[in-house]
Amino acid sequence: MSSQAVRDLSTTTTTGRPSPTRRHPFFALAAIVGTQLMLLLDVTVVNVALPGIGKHLGFSPTGLSWVLNVYTLAFGGLLLLGSRIGDLIGRRSALMWGVGAFTLASVAGGFANDSTTLLIARGLQGAAAALAAPSTLALIATSFSEGSERNRALSVFSAVAGAGSAVGLVVGGMLTDFGSWRWVFFVNIPVGAAILLLAPRYIPETEKHRGGRFDIAGALTGTIGMASLVYGFIRVAESHWGDSRALTSFAIAVLLLASFLVNETRVERPLVVLRLFADRNRALAYCIMLLIMAGMFGVFYFTTQYLQTYLHYSPLRTGFAFLPMAGPLFVAARIAPRALARFGARRVAPVGLLINLIGTIWIAQLSASDGYTAGLLGPLILAGTGIGLTVMPLNTFILSGVEPKDAGSASGLLQTMQQVGGSLGLSVLVTVFGTVSRHAHHDAFIKGATAAYTAAAICGALSLALALALKTRKAPVIG
C-alpha cells in the first residue's frame, strides 16, 4: 500500500485518542508492522518455494497455482467482512485473533504431507489474514498521537510495505535453500508468537461499535463465486474448454456473483458499497488496480518457474534474481509523491503504466536461448519502475473525494481488488499457459510462458487505455 493511502486512511480510522497507558511506542509499532509484514510476505515467500512444494506434494504445473490462489481468494473475499468484525470486537482483538489463527494455519501448512491438507491450510491462512489486516492502520491511528509521532509510525509502516516484496523473495529463497519449503510456513510461528505477546501489553484496544448485522450472505456468495470462477479457468488449463466440470464451475460462478451483486444492493451493511463506483475516476482506478495485479501475479509466478525449472536456479538465487524489480519499485514509489505534486495523478499514472507495459511486452519475447540477463533483467527493471510510479496515483483517485463514512469501505475495497485481481489474473494466465503448452511440440514451457506473458501484456495495455480515460479533478488530493 502506498504512503498516500496510508496518510488518507490515518485520518479516517481514528476512533479515539491514544491510550495514556501505552508503555512503549516502539513495541506497539513492532507488533503492528510485524503483522503487516507477515501477511504481506506470505505470497512472495511461498512463491519462491513453489517448485519444491510441487515436487514433494505432487502438484501439476497448473494446479500449483492453487497454492497462491487459495490464499489470495480467501484473503480478498473475506477482507471486508474481517473489517466489520474488527469494528464489533475491537481492532486489537481482531488483530490478535487473526494472527493466532494465521500462526496455527502456518503450522498445519508446514506439516502438510499431501496437496489437500496444504490447500486447506492456505485457505485458513487467507481467512485469518482477512481478519488481522484491516486493523493495522486503524491501530496506528489510535496508538500514536496525531502529528510527528503518528507520521513517524506511518513512515515506518509505508517503508516496510514497500520493501516487503523484495524481503519476501530473498527470505523465501534462504529458507527453502538452507532448510526446505516447509520453513516458509514455520517461520511464521516465532513472528506470530512475538506479536501475540506484544499486542495485549502495548497496543490499546479500540472502541467497539455494536449494532448492525454481518453480511454473511455477501461474504459467502462473493468468495465462493470467485473461487468457482478461478477453478473453472484452472480446470480448462488442465483439460479443455469443453470440460463439463469447468462449464459447471463457470455457471455456478455466474449465479453466485450475480446473487452477490443483488445482495449488496439490499442489505443494511453491505461488504461492497456500490455507490463508490458512481465516481467515474474511482471506478476506473479500481479496474486498473485489478488489471495491474492480474498481470503482476502472473509475471511473478511464471518467472519463478522459469528461473528454477528451466534455468535451474536455486531458491535463494531466484529470490535475488527478483531484486532488479523490487529495488526500482521501491525507489519509484518514493519518487511518486514529488511527481504527483508537480505533474498530477492524471499524468503520472499513464507514464507508470506505459513503462510497465513495455517491460511486460519485452518479457513476452523470451526465447529458449535467452538467459537471465538477456531475457529477464531489463523487463524486471521496467516492470518494477512502472508499478512503483502507478500505485500512488491510483490510490489518490480511489481515496480522494470519499465521504468519511465510506473511507474504510473504499480502502478495504482497494485491498480486495488487489488480492482478487491477482488470483483471477493468475488463473487466466495459467489457463493460457496450459492451453498453449499442451499443444506445443517442443519447448512447451517456453511457449506456454511467453503466451502467458503476452496475456499479462494485454492486461497492461487495457490498464493503460483506462488510465488515459481518467479525468483531472478540480481539486486533486495529492498529499
CSV table of C-alpha atoms in Angstrom, one decimal, residues 71-244:
chain,number,residue,atom,x,y,z
A,71,TYR,CA,-4.7,-17.7,0.0
A,72,THR,CA,-5.5,-14.6,-2.1
A,73,LEU,CA,-9.1,-15.7,-2.7
A,74,ALA,CA,-9.8,-16.2,1.0
A,75,PHE,CA,-7.9,-13.0,1.9
A,76,GLY,CA,-9.6,-10.8,-0.7
A,77,GLY,CA,-13.0,-12.3,-0.4
A,78,LEU,CA,-13.3,-12.1,3.4
A,79,LEU,CA,-11.3,-8.8,3.9
A,80,LEU,CA,-14.3,-6.5,4.1
A,81,LEU,CA,-16.1,-9.0,6.5
A,82,GLY,CA,-12.9,-9.0,8.6
A,83,SER,CA,-13.0,-5.3,8.8
A,84,ARG,CA,-16.6,-5.4,10.0
A,85,ILE,CA,-15.7,-7.9,12.7
A,86,GLY,CA,-12.9,-5.6,13.9
A,87,ASP,CA,-15.5,-2.9,14.4
A,88,LEU,CA,-17.5,-5.2,16.5
A,89,ILE,CA,-14.9,-6.9,18.8
A,90,GLY,CA,-12.2,-4.2,18.7
A,91,ARG,CA,-9.3,-3.8,16.4
A,92,ARG,CA,-6.7,-5.2,18.8
A,93,SER,CA,-8.8,-8.2,19.4
A,94,ALA,CA,-9.3,-8.7,15.7
A,95,LEU,CA,-5.6,-8.5,15.1
A,96,MET,CA,-4.8,-10.9,17.8
A,97,TRP,CA,-7.4,-13.5,16.8
A,98,GLY,CA,-6.3,-13.2,13.2
A,99,VAL,CA,-2.6,-13.5,14.0
A,100,GLY,CA,-3.3,-16.5,16.2
A,101,ALA,CA,-5.3,-18.3,13.6
A,102,PHE,CA,-2.7,-17.4,10.9
A,103,THR,CA,0.1,-18.9,13.0
A,104,LEU,CA,-1.8,-22.2,13.7
A,105,ALA,CA,-2.7,-22.5,10.0
A,106,SER,CA,1.0,-22.0,9.2
A,107,VAL,CA,1.9,-24.9,11.5
A,108,ALA,CA,-0.6,-27.1,9.6
A,109,GLY,CA,0.8,-25.9,6.2
A,110,GLY,CA,4.4,-26.7,7.3
A,111,PHE,CA,3.4,-30.3,8.4
A,112,ALA,CA,1.2,-31.0,5.3
A,113,ASN,CA,2.0,-34.2,3.6
A,114,ASP,CA,-0.5,-34.0,0.8
A,115,SER,CA,-1.8,-31.3,-1.5
A,116,THR,CA,-5.3,-31.2,0.0
A,117,THR,CA,-4.0,-30.5,3.6
A,118,LEU,CA,-1.8,-27.8,2.3
A,119,LEU,CA,-4.6,-26.1,0.3
A,120,ILE,CA,-6.9,-26.2,3.4
A,121,ALA,CA,-4.1,-24.6,5.5
A,122,ARG,CA,-3.6,-21.9,2.8
A,123,GLY,CA,-7.3,-21.1,2.8
A,124,LEU,CA,-7.3,-20.8,6.6
A,125,GLN,CA,-4.2,-18.5,6.4
A,126,GLY,CA,-6.1,-16.3,4.0
A,127,ALA,CA,-9.2,-16.1,6.2
A,128,ALA,CA,-7.1,-15.3,9.2
A,129,ALA,CA,-5.2,-12.6,7.2
A,130,ALA,CA,-8.5,-11.0,6.3
A,131,LEU,CA,-9.4,-10.7,10.0
A,132,ALA,CA,-6.0,-9.2,11.0
A,133,ALA,CA,-5.1,-7.0,8.1
A,134,PRO,CA,-7.8,-4.3,8.3
A,135,SER,CA,-6.8,-3.5,11.9
A,136,THR,CA,-3.2,-2.5,11.2
A,137,LEU,CA,-3.7,1.1,10.0
A,138,ALA,CA,-6.6,1.6,12.5
A,139,LEU,CA,-4.3,0.7,15.4
A,140,ILE,CA,-1.6,3.1,14.2
A,141,ALA,CA,-4.2,5.8,14.2
A,142,THR,CA,-5.3,5.0,17.7
A,143,SER,CA,-2.0,4.1,19.2
A,144,PHE,CA,0.0,7.1,18.2
A,145,SER,CA,-0.7,10.8,18.8
A,146,GLU,CA,-1.6,12.9,15.8
A,147,GLY,CA,1.4,14.8,14.4
A,148,SER,CA,5.0,13.9,14.3
A,149,GLU,CA,4.7,10.7,16.3
A,150,ARG,CA,2.0,9.2,14.1
A,151,ASN,CA,3.8,10.5,10.9
A,152,ARG,CA,6.9,8.6,12.0
A,153,ALA,CA,4.9,5.4,12.6
A,154,LEU,CA,3.2,5.7,9.2
A,155,SER,CA,6.6,6.3,7.6
A,156,VAL,CA,7.9,3.1,9.0
A,157,PHE,CA,4.7,1.2,8.1
A,158,SER,CA,5.0,2.5,4.5
A,159,ALA,CA,8.7,1.6,4.2
A,160,VAL,CA,8.0,-1.9,5.4
A,161,ALA,CA,5.1,-2.4,3.0
A,162,GLY,CA,7.2,-1.0,0.1
A,163,ALA,CA,10.1,-3.3,0.8
A,164,GLY,CA,8.0,-6.3,1.6
A,165,SER,CA,8.1,-8.0,-1.8
A,166,ALA,CA,11.9,-7.9,-2.0
A,167,VAL,CA,12.3,-9.1,1.5
A,168,GLY,CA,9.9,-12.0,0.9
A,169,LEU,CA,11.6,-13.2,-2.2
A,170,VAL,CA,15.0,-13.3,-0.6
A,171,VAL,CA,13.8,-14.8,2.7
A,172,GLY,CA,11.8,-17.4,0.9
A,173,GLY,CA,14.9,-18.4,-1.1
A,174,MET,CA,17.0,-18.6,2.1
A,175,LEU,CA,14.5,-20.7,4.0
A,176,THR,CA,14.0,-23.1,1.1
A,177,ASP,CA,17.7,-23.3,0.3
A,178,PHE,CA,19.0,-23.8,3.8
A,179,GLY,CA,16.1,-25.8,5.1
A,180,SER,CA,13.1,-26.9,3.0
A,181,TRP,CA,9.9,-25.4,1.6
A,182,ARG,CA,8.3,-26.2,5.0
A,183,TRP,CA,10.2,-23.4,6.6
A,184,VAL,CA,8.4,-20.8,4.7
A,185,PHE,CA,5.4,-21.7,6.9
A,186,PHE,CA,7.3,-22.5,10.1
A,187,VAL,CA,8.9,-19.0,10.1
A,188,ASN,CA,5.5,-17.5,10.9
A,189,ILE,CA,5.5,-19.3,14.3
A,190,PRO,CA,8.1,-17.1,16.2
A,191,VAL,CA,6.8,-14.0,14.4
A,192,GLY,CA,3.2,-14.7,15.4
A,193,ALA,CA,4.1,-15.6,19.0
A,194,ALA,CA,6.0,-12.3,19.4
A,195,ILE,CA,3.1,-10.3,18.1
A,196,LEU,CA,0.7,-12.1,20.4
A,197,LEU,CA,3.0,-11.3,23.4
A,198,LEU,CA,3.4,-7.6,22.5
A,199,ALA,CA,-0.1,-6.7,21.3
A,200,PRO,CA,-2.1,-7.0,24.6
A,201,ARG,CA,0.7,-5.3,26.6
A,202,TYR,CA,1.5,-2.3,24.4
A,203,ILE,CA,-1.4,-1.7,22.0
A,204,PRO,CA,-4.6,-0.1,23.4
A,205,GLU,CA,-7.9,-1.6,22.4
A,206,THR,CA,-10.2,0.5,20.2
A,207,GLU,CA,-13.8,1.4,20.7
A,208,LYS,CA,-16.3,-1.4,19.9
A,209,HIS,CA,-19.2,-0.5,17.5
A,210,ARG,CA,-22.3,-2.5,18.3
A,211,GLY,CA,-25.3,-2.8,16.0
A,212,GLY,CA,-26.0,-4.0,12.5
A,213,ARG,CA,-25.6,-7.4,11.0
A,214,PHE,CA,-22.7,-9.1,9.3
A,215,ASP,CA,-23.2,-9.5,5.6
A,216,ILE,CA,-22.6,-13.3,5.7
A,217,ALA,CA,-24.5,-13.9,2.5
A,218,GLY,CA,-22.4,-11.4,0.7
A,219,ALA,CA,-19.1,-12.9,2.0
A,220,LEU,CA,-20.2,-16.4,1.0
A,221,THR,CA,-21.6,-15.7,-2.4
A,222,GLY,CA,-18.7,-13.4,-3.3
A,223,THR,CA,-15.9,-15.6,-2.1
A,224,ILE,CA,-17.3,-18.9,-3.4
A,225,GLY,CA,-18.3,-17.3,-6.7
A,226,MET,CA,-14.8,-16.1,-7.3
A,227,ALA,CA,-13.4,-19.4,-6.2
A,228,SER,CA,-15.7,-21.2,-8.7
A,229,LEU,CA,-14.5,-18.8,-11.5
A,230,VAL,CA,-10.9,-19.5,-10.7
A,231,TYR,CA,-11.5,-23.2,-10.5
A,232,GLY,CA,-13.1,-23.1,-13.9
A,233,PHE,CA,-10.1,-21.5,-15.6
A,234,ILE,CA,-7.6,-23.8,-13.9
A,235,ARG,CA,-9.7,-26.8,-14.9
A,236,VAL,CA,-9.6,-25.6,-18.5
A,237,ALA,CA,-5.8,-25.3,-18.3
A,238,GLU,CA,-5.6,-29.0,-17.3
A,239,SER,CA,-8.2,-30.3,-19.8
A,240,HIS,CA,-10.1,-28.3,-22.4
A,241,TRP,CA,-12.8,-25.6,-22.8
A,242,GLY,CA,-15.5,-28.3,-23.3
A,243,ASP,CA,-14.8,-29.9,-19.9
A,244,SER,CA,-18.0,-30.5,-18.0
